[in-house]
Tab-separated table of C-alpha atoms and ligand atoms in Angstrom:
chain	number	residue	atom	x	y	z
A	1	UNK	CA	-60.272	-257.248	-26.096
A	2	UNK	CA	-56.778	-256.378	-27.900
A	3	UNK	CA	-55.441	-259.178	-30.080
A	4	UNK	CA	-52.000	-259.608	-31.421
A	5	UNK	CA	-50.629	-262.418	-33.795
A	6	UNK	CA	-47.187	-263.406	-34.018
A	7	UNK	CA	-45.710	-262.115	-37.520
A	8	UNK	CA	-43.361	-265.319	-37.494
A	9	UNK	CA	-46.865	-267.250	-37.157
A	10	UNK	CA	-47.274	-269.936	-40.048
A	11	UNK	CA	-45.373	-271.883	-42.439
A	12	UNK	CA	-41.741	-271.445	-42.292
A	13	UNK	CA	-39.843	-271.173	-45.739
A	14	UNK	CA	-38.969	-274.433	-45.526
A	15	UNK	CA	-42.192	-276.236	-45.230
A	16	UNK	CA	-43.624	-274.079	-47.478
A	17	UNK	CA	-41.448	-274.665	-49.846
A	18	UNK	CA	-42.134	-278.853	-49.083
A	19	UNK	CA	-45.339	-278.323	-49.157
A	20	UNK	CA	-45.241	-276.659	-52.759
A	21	UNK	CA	-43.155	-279.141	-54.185
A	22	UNK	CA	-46.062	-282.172	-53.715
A	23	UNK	CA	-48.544	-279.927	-55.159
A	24	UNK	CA	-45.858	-279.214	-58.284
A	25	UNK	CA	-45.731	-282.496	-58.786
A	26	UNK	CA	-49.491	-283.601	-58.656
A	27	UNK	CA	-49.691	-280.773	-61.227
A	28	UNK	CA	-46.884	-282.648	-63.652
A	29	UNK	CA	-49.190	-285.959	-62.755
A	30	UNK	CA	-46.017	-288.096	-63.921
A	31	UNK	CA	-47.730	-291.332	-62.219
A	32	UNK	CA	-48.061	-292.259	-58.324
A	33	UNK	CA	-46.307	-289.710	-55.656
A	34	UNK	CA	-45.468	-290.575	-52.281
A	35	UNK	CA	-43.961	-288.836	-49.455
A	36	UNK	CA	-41.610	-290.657	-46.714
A	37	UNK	CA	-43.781	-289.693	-43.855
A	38	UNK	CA	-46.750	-286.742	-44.113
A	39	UNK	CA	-45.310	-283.928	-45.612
A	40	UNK	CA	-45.697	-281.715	-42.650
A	41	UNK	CA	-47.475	-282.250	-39.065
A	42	UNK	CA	-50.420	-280.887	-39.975
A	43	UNK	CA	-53.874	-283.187	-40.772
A	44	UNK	CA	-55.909	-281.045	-42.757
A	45	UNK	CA	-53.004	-280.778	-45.589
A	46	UNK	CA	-51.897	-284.182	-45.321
A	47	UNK	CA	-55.793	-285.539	-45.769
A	48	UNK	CA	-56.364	-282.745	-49.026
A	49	UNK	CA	-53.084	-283.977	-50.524
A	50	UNK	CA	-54.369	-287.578	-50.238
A	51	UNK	CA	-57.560	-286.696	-52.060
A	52	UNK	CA	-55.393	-285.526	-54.614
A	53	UNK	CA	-53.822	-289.393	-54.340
A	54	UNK	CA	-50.696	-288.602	-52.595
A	55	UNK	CA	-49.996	-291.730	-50.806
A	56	UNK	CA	-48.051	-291.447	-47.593
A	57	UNK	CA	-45.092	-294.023	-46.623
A	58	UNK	CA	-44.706	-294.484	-43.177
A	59	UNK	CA	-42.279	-297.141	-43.066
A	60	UNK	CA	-38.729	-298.768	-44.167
A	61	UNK	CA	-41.064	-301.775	-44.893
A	62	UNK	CA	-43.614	-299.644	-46.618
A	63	UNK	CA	-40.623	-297.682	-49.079
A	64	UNK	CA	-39.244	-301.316	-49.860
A	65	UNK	CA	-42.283	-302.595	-51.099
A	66	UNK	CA	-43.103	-299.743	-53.517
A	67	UNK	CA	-41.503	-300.120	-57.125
A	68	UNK	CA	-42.860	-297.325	-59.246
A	69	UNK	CA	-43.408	-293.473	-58.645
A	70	UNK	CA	-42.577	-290.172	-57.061
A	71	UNK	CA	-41.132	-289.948	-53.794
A	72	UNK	CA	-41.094	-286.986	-51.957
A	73	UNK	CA	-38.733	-286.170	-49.066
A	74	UNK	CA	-39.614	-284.125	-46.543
A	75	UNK	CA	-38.409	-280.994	-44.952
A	76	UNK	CA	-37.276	-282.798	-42.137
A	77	UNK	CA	-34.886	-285.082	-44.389
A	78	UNK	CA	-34.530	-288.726	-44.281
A	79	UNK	CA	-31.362	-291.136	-43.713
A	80	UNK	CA	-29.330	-291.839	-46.203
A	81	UNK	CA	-30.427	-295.488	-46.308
A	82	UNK	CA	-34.264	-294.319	-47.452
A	83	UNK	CA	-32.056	-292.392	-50.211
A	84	UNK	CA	-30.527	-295.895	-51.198
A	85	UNK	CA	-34.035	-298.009	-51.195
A	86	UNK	CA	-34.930	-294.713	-53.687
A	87	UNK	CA	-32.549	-295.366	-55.723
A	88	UNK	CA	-32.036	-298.896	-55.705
A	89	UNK	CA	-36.024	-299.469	-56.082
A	90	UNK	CA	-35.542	-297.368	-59.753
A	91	UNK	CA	-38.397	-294.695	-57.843
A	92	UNK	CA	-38.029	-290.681	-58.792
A	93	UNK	CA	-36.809	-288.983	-56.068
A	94	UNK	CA	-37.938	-285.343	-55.502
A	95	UNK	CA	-35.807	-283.592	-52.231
A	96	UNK	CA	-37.543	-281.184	-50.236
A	97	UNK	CA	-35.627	-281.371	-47.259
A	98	UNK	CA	-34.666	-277.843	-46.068
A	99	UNK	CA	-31.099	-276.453	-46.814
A	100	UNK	CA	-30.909	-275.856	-43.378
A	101	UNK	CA	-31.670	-280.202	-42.523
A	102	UNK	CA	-29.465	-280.941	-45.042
A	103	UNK	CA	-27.014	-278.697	-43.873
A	104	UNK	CA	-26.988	-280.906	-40.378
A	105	UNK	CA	-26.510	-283.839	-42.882
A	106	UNK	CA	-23.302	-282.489	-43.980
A	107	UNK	CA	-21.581	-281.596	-40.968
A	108	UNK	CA	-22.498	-284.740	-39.193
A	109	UNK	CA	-21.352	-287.254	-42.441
A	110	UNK	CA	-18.180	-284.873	-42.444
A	111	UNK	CA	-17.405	-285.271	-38.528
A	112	UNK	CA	-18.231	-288.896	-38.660
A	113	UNK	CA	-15.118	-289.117	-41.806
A	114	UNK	CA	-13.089	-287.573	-39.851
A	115	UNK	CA	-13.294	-290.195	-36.705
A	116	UNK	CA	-15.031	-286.857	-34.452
A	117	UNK	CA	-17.532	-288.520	-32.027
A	118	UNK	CA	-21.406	-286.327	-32.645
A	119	UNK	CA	-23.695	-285.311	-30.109
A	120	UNK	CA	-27.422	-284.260	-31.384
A	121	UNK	CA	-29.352	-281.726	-28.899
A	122	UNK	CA	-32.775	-282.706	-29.882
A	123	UNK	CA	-35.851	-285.292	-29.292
A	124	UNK	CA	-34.720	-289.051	-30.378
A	125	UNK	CA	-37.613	-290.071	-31.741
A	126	UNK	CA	-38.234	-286.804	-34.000
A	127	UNK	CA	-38.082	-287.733	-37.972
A	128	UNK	CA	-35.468	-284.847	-38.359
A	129	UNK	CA	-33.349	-286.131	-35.640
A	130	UNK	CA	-33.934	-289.770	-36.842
A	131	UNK	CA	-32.626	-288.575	-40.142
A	132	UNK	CA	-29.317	-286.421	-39.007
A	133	UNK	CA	-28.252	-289.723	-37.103
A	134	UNK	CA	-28.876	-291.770	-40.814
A	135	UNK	CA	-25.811	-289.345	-41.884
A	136	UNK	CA	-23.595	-289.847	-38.815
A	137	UNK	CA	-21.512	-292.927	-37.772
A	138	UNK	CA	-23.904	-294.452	-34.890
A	139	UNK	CA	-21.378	-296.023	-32.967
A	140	UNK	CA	-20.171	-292.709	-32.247
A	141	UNK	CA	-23.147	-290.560	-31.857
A	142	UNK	CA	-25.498	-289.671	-29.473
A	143	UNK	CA	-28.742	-287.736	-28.730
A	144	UNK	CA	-29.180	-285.741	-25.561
A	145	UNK	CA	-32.819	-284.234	-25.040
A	146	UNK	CA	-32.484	-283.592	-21.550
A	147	UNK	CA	-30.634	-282.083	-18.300
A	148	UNK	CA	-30.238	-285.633	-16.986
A	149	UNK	CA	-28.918	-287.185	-19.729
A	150	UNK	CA	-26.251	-284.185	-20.320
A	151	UNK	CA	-25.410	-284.843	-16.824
A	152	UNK	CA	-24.894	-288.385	-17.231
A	153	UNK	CA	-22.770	-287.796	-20.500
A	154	UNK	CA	-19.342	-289.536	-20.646
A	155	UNK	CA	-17.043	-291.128	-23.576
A	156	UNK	CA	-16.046	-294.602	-23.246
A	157	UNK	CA	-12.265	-295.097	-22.118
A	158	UNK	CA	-11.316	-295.899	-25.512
A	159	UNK	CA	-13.017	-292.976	-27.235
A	160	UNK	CA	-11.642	-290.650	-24.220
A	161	UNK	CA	-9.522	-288.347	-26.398
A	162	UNK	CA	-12.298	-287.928	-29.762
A	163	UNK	CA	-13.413	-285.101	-30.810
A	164	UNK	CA	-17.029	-283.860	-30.086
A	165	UNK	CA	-18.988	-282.393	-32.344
A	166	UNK	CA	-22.305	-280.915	-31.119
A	167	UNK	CA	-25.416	-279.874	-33.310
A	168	UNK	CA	-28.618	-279.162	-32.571
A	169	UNK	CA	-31.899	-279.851	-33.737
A	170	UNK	CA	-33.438	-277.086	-36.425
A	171	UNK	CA	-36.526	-276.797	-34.236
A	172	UNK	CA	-34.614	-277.157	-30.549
A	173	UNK	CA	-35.861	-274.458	-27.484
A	174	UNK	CA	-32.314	-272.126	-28.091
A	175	UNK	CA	-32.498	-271.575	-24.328
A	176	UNK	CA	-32.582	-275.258	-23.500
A	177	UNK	CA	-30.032	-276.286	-26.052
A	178	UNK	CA	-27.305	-273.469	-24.638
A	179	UNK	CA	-28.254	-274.927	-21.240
A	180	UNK	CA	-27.418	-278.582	-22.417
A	181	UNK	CA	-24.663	-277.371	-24.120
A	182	UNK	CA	-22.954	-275.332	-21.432
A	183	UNK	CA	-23.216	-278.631	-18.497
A	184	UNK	CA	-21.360	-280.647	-21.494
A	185	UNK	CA	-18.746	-278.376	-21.692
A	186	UNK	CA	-17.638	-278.483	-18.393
A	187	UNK	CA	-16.545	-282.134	-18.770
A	188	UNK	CA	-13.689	-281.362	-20.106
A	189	UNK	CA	-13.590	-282.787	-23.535
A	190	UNK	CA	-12.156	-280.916	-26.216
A	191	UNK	CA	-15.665	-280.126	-28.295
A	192	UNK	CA	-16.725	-277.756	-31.106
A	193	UNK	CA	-20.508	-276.357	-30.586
A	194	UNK	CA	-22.423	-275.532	-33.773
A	195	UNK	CA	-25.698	-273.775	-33.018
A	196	UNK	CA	-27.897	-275.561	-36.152
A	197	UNK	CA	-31.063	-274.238	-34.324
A	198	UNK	CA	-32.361	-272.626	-37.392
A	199	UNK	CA	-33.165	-268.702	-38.173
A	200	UNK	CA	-36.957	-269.269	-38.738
A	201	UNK	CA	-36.710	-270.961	-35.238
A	202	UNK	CA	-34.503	-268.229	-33.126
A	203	UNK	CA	-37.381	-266.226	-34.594
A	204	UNK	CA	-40.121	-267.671	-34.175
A	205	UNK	CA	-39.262	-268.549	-30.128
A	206	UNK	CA	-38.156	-265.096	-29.393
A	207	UNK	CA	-40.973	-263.479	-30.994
A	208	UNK	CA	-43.238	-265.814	-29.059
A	209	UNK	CA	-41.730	-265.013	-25.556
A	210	UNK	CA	-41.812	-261.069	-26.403
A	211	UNK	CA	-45.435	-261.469	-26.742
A	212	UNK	CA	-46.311	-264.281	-23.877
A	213	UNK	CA	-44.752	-261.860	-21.247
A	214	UNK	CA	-47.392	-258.806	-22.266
A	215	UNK	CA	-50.505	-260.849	-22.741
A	216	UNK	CA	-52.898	-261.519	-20.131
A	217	UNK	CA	-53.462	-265.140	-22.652
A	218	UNK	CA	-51.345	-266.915	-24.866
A	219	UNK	CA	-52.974	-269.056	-27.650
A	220	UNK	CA	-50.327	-271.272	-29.655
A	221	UNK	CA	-51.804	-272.963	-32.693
A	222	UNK	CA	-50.413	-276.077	-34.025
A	223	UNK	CA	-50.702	-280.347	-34.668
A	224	UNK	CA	-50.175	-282.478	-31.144
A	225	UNK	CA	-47.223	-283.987	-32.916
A	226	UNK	CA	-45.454	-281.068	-34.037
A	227	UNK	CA	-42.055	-280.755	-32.112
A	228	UNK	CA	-41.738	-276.666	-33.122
A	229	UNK	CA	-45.378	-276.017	-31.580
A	230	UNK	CA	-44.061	-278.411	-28.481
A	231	UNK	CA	-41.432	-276.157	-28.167
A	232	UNK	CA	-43.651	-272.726	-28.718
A	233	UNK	CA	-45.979	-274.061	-26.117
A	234	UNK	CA	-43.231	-274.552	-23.516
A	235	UNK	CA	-41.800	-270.894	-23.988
A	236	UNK	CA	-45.171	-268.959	-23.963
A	237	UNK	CA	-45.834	-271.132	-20.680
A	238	UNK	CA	-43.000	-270.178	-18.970
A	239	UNK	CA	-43.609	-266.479	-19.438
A	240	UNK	CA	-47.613	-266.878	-19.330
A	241	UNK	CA	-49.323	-269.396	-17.168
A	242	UNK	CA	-52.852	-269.025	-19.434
A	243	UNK	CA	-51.169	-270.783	-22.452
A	244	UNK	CA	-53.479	-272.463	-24.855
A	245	UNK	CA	-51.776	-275.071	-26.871
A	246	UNK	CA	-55.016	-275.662	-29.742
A	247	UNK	CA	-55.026	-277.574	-33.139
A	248	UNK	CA	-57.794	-275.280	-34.787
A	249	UNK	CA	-60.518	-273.163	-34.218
A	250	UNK	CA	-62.630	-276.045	-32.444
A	251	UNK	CA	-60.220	-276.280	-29.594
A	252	UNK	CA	-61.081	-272.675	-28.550
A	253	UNK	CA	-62.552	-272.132	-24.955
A	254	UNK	CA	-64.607	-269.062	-25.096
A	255	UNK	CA	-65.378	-269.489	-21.321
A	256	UNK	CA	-62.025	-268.979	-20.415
A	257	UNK	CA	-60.179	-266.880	-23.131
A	258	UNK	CA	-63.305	-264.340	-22.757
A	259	UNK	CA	-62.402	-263.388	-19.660
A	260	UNK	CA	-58.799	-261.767	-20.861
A	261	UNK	CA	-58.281	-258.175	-22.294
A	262	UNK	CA	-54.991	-259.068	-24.282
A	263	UNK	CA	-54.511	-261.882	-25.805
A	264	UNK	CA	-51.464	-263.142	-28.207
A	265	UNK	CA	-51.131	-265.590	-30.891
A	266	UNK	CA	-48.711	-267.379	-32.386
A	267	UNK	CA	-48.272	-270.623	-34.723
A	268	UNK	CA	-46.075	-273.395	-35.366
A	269	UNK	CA	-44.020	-273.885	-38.762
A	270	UNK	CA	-46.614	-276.063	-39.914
A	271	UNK	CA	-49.720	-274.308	-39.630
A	272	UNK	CA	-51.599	-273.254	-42.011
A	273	UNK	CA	-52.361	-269.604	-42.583
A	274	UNK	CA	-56.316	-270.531	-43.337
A	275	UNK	CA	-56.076	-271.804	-39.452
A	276	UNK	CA	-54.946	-269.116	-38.044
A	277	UNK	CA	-56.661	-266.380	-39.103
A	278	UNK	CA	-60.333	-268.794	-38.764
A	279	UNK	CA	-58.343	-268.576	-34.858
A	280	UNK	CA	-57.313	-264.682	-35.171
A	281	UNK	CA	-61.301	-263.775	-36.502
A	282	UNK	CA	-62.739	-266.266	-33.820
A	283	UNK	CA	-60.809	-264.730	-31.053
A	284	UNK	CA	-61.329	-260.941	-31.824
A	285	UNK	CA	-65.276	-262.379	-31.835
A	286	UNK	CA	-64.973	-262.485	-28.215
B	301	LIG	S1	-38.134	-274.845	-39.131
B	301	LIG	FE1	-36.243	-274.077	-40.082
B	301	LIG	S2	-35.114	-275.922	-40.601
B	301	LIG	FE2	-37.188	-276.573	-40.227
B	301	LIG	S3	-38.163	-276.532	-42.214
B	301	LIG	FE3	-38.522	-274.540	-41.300
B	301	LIG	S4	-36.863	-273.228	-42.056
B	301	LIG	FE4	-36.276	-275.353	-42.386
């Protein structure tokens, strides 16, 4: 059997870089640290951070009620309202969120000033998604995940002749988003598209469909709730109909993945490297 992992497998520069900055501060030990939601999508780092007592907020209602300690942001970012309980509660606030997040943040509070109406290609519900709308004027802004609801896309009469801004989520299927984008276009609003899907991403997706259309398997490594390995999953599928979307090494089926001579791996932006090599040994096993 011939095995071959993704090189853009793993922990993307951002949440590695999130992910180093909790550890930084439990070494600094400068009193309680939370982080506004777990620090990546991944259980087995969120559970050893909390035996090193990093606490995890999962709420408005949660962040109101604390009134001492370290708050960590995310890479995914947070509204600008959590950034205002921060403050306002006297708590430290330590900023991971990626340049690239924040970068969304920018051009979103900047459209918003200048009266532009914003449209976000990515999942609603996501925390990153949740967070670029915290920056943009919500009367005015809307999130379109899917070809229905880029279909059904129209401005109100009175905001007929605004501006449209549209960005994308960092972690957004490229091919999906320039499909979503291109049936909005033909409504004839005037609009400015700003491809925010980010680098790591285009990367990661491409490299993942190179490799799904020469295998005769596809394993793609990565939590249930992690949007990027969502995403990952979906591609290799489409090129690869044996696609394996597993957590860790316990999810493997040996019955079925040992009847394959080529098999290819990749990993979403918040899996750890220990996982997928445990996954890489396990499968060359075989
Ligand atoms: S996927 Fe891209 S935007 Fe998201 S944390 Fe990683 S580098 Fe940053």
């Amino acid at each position: 059997m011939e095995v071959v992992l993704a090189k853009s497998a793993g922990f993307c520069f951002g949440v590695q870089k999130a992910v180093d900055t909790v550890y930084e501060q439990i070494e600094k030990k400068k009193g309680r640290i939370y982080t506004y939601g777990p620090i990546i999508h991944n259980e087995e780092v969120v559970k050893d951070l909390e035996e090193k007592g990093v606490l995890v907020i999962n709420s408005l209602e949660e962040l109101k009620a604390v009134k001492e300690g370290v708050v960590v942001i995310r890479s995914h970012g947070a509204t600008k309202e959590i950034y205002d309980i921060i403050e306002n509660n006297g708590l430290e606030l330590v900023d991971a969120t990626c340049p690239f997040v924040k970068k969304i943040h920018n051009i979103v509070r900047e459209e918003s000033d200048k009266g532009n109406f914003v449209i976000i290609i990515g999942s609603d519900k996501h925390p990153e998604v949740e967070g670029i709308k915290g920056w943009s004027d919500k009367e005015n802004t809307v999130v379109i995940e899917s070809e229905e609801q880029a279909e059904n896309f129209v401005l109100d009469v009175e905001k007929k002749n605004k501006h449209i801004c549209i960005v994308s989520q960092t972690t957004f299927n490229s091919n999906k988003f320039k499909y979503l984008v291109e049936i909005i276009c033909k409504k004839g609003y005037y609009i400015n598209v700003l491809d925010t899907i980010c680098n790591a991403t285009h990367m990661r997706q491409t490299e993942a469909r190179k490799i799904a259309r020469e295998v005769d398997a596809m394993i793609v490594i990565g939590g249930k709730n992690s949007s990027n390995t969502q995403k990952l999953y979906e591609i290799s599928k489409s090129e690869c109909n044996n696609t394996y979307y597993i957590q860790t090494v316990k999810d493997l089926d040996r019955a079925k993945l040992g009847q394959f001579e080529y098999i290819g791996i990749t990993a979403g932006a918040s899996t750890p490297k220990k996982i997928i090599e445990e996954v890489q040994t396990n499968v060359r096993k075989f």
